Every structure is written in C-alpha cells, then in structure tokens.
PDB file of C-alpha atoms in Angstrom:
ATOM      1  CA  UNK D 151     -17.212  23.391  -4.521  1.00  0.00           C
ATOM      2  CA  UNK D 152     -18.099  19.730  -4.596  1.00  0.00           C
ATOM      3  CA  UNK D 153     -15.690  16.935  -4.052  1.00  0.00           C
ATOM      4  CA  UNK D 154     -16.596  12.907  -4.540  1.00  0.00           C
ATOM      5  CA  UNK D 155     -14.429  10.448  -3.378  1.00  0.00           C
ATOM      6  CA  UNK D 156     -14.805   6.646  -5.058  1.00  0.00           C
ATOM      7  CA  UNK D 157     -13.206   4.009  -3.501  1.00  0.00           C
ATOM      8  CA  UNK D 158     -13.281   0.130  -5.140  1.00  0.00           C
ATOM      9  CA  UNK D 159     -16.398   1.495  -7.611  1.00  0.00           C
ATOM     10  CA  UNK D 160     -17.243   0.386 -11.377  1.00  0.00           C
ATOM     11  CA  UNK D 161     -14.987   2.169 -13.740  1.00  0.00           C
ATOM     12  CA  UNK D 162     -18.243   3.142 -15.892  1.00  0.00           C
ATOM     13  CA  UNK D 163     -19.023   5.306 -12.433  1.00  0.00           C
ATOM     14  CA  UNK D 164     -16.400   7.171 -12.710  1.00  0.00           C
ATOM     15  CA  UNK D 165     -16.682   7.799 -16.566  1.00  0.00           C
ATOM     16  CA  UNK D 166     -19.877   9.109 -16.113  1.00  0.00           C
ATOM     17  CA  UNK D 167     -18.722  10.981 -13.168  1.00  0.00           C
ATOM     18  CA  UNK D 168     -16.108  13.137 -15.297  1.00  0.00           C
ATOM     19  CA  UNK D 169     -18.995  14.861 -17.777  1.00  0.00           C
ATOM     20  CA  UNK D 170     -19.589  16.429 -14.843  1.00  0.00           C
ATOM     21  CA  UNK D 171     -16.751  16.599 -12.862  1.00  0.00           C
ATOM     22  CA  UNK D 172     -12.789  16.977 -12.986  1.00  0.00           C
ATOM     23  CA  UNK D 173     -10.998  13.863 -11.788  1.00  0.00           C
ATOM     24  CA  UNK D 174      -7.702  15.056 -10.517  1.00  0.00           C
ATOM     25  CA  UNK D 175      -6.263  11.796  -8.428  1.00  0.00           C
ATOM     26  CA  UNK D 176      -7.861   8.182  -9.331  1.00  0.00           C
ATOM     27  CA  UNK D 177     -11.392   8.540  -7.112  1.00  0.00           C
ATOM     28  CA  UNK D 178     -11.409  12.014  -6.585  1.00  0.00           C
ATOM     29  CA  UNK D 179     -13.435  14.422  -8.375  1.00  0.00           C
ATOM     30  CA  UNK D 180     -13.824  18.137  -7.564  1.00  0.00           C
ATOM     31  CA  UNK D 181     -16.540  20.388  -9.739  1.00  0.00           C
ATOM     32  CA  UNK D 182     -18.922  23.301  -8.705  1.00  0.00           C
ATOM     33  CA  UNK D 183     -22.275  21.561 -10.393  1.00  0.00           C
ATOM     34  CA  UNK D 184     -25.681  23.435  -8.836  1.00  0.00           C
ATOM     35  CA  UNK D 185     -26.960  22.011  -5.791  1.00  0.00           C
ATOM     36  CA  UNK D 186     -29.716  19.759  -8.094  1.00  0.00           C
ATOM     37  CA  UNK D 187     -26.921  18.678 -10.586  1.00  0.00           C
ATOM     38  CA  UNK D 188     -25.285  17.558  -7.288  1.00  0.00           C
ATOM     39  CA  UNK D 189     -27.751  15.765  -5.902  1.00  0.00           C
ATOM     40  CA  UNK D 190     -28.521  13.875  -9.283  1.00  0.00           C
ATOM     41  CA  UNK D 191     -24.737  12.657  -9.408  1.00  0.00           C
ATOM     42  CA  UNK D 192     -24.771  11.426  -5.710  1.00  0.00           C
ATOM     43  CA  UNK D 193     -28.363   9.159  -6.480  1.00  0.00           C
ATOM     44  CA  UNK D 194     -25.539   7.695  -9.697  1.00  0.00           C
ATOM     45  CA  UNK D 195     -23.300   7.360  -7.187  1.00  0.00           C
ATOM     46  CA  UNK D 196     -25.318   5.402  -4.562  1.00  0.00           C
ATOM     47  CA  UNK D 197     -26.910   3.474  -7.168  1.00  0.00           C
ATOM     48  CA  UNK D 198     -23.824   2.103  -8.868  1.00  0.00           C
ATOM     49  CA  UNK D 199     -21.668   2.373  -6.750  1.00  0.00           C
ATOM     50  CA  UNK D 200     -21.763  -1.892  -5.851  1.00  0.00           C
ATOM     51  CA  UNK D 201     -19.750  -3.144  -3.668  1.00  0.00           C
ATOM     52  CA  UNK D 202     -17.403   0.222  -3.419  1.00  0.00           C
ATOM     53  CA  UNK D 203     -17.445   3.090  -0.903  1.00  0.00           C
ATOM     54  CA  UNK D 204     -18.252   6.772  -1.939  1.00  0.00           C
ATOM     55  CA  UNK D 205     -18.097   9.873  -0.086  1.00  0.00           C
ATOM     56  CA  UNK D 206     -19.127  13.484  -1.258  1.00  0.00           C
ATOM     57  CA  UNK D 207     -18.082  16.992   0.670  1.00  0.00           C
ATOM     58  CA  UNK D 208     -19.200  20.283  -0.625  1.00  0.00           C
ATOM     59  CA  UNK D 209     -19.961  23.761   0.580  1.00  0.00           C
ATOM     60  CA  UNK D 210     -22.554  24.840   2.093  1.00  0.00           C
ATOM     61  CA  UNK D 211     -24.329  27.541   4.178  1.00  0.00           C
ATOM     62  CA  UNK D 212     -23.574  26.024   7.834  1.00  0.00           C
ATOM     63  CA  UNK D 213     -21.116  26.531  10.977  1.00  0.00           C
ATOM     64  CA  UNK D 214     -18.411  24.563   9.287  1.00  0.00           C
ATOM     65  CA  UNK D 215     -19.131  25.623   6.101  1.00  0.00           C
ATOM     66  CA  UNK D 216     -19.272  22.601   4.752  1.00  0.00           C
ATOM     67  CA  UNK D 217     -20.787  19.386   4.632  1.00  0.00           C
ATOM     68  CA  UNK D 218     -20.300  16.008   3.820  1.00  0.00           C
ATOM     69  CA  UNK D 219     -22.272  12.329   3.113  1.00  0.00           C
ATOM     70  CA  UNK D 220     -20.761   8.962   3.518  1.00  0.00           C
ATOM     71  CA  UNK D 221     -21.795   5.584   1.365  1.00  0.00           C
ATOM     72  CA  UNK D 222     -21.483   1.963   2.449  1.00  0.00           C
ATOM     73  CA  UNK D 223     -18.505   3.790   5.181  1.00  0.00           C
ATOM     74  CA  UNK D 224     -18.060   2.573   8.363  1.00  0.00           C
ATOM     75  CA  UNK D 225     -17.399   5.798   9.629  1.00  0.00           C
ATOM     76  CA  UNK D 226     -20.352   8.338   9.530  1.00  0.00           C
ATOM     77  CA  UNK D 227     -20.993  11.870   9.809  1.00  0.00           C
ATOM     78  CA  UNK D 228     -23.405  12.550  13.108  1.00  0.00           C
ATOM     79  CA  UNK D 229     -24.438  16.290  14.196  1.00  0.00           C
ATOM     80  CA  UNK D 230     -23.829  17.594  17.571  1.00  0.00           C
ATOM     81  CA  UNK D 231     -24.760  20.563  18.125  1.00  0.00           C
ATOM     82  CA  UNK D 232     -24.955  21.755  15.096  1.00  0.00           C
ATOM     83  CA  UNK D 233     -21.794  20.733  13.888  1.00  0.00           C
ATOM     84  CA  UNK D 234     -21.136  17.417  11.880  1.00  0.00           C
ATOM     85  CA  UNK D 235     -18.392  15.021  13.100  1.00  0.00           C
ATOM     86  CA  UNK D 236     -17.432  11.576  12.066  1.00  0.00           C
ATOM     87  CA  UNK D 237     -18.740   8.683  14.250  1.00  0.00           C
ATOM     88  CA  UNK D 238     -15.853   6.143  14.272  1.00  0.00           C
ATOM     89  CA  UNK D 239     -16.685   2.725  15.300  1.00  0.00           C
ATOM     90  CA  UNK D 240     -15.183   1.498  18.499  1.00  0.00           C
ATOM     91  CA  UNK D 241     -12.250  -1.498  17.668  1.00  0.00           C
ATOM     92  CA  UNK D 242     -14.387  -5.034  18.251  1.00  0.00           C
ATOM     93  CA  UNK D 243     -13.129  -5.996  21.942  1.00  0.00           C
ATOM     94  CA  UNK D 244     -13.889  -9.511  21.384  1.00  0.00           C
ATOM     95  CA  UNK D 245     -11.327  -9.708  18.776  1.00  0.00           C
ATOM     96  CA  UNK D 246      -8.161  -8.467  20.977  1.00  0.00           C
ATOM     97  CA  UNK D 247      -4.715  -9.035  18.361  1.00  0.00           C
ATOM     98  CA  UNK D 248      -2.826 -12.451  18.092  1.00  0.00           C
ATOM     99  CA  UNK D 249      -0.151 -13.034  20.435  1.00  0.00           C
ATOM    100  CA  UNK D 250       2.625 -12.623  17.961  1.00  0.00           C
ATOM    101  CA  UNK D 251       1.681  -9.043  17.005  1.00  0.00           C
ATOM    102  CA  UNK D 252       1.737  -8.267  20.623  1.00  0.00           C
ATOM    103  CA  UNK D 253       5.091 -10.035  21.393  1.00  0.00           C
ATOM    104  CA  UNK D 254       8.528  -7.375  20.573  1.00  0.00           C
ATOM    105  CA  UNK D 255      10.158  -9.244  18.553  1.00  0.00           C
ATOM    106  CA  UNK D 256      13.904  -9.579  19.227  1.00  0.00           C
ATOM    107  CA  UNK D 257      16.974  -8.276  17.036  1.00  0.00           C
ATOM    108  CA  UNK D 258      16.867  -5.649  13.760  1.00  0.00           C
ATOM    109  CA  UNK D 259      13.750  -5.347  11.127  1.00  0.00           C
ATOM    110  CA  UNK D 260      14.650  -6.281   7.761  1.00  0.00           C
ATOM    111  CA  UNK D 261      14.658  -3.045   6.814  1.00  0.00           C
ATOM    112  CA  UNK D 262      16.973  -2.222   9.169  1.00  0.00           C
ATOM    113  CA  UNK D 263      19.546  -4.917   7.870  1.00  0.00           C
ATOM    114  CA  UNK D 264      19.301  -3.300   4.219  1.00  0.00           C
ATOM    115  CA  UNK D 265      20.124   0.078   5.514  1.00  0.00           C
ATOM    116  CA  UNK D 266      23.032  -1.349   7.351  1.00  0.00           C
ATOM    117  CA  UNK D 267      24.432  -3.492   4.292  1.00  0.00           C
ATOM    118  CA  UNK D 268      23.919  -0.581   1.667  1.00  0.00           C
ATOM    119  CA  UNK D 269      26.071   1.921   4.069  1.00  0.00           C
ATOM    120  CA  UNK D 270      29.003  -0.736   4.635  1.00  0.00           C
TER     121      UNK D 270
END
C-alpha cells in the first residue's frame, strides 16, 4: 500500500498522480504501484512539486512495517534504532508570543455570547 500526501502542489501534479493512483480526499492518494512504479512517481513528485509540501508512506519489510519520506517538511523522519520517528523542530525561543496572546483576556468569547443569545 502506498499513500502520497500533496499539500499547496500544481494541480497538473496531482492529475498525473491519479493514472496511477486513487485520490480519495483533495491531496491524498492511496494505490499499491510496484516498488519501481513508486519510486518513479515520488522523483514527479519532488520535481514538480514547487513551492508545495509532499509526503509518501507505504509498506514495507521493517520493524514498523512501514515507512515514510517527507518533501520540503519541516518535520522529518530520523531512525533510531531501527525505528523511524519524526524529528520536530524545537519552537524558535527568540521569538517568545506577543504580550496580548499571553494576557487572559477578561469577560465571555464571542462565541460564547452567540450561544447565550440563541438559547434566550
């Protein structure tokens, strides 16, 4: 089982993505191609992929039993041990939030209000 996940890519990607594959949300494409076929569509992918993200999972003869390759992410797969995990970039310290998203604001959300109003 293959799966390829487009995110923000050409729409000409993913048209020539669905000869091979089945697209059943927008992005996401599941298939069983051979392991060749497979690696064919993920050299398309990288190549035209342009300013978009991609990311392709399929089965395989492992631990897991499974693995997975990342494009233009800025999380990415890393083996430890013999098994793969994501490698999720530490939140920029140097950037802490604004003081108003810090701050509680005081009295009811918006939503709140609605809620409120619609039950009266």
């Amino acid at each position: 089982m293959t799966v390829i996940v487009l995110t923000n890519c050409p729409a000409g990607l993913r048209g020539f993505l669905t000869r091979w594959l089945l697209e059943i949300s927008a992005g996401v494409f599941i298939g069983n191609p051979s392991a060749r076929i497979r690696d064919i569509l993920w050299n398309e992918v990288q190549e035209y992929a342009g300013q978009g993200r991609a990311l392709l999972a399929h089965t395989t003869n492992n631990e897991q039993g499974y693995t997975f390759r990342t494009f233009d992410h800025a999380w990415n797969p890393v083996d430890h041990e013999g098994l793969t995990l994501i490698h999720r970039p530490a939140a920029n310290a140097t950037n802490p939030l604004p003081a108003s998203s810090t701050k509680d604001k005081a009295g009811w959300s918006n939503a709140s209000k609605r809620r409120r109003f619609r039950r009266s």
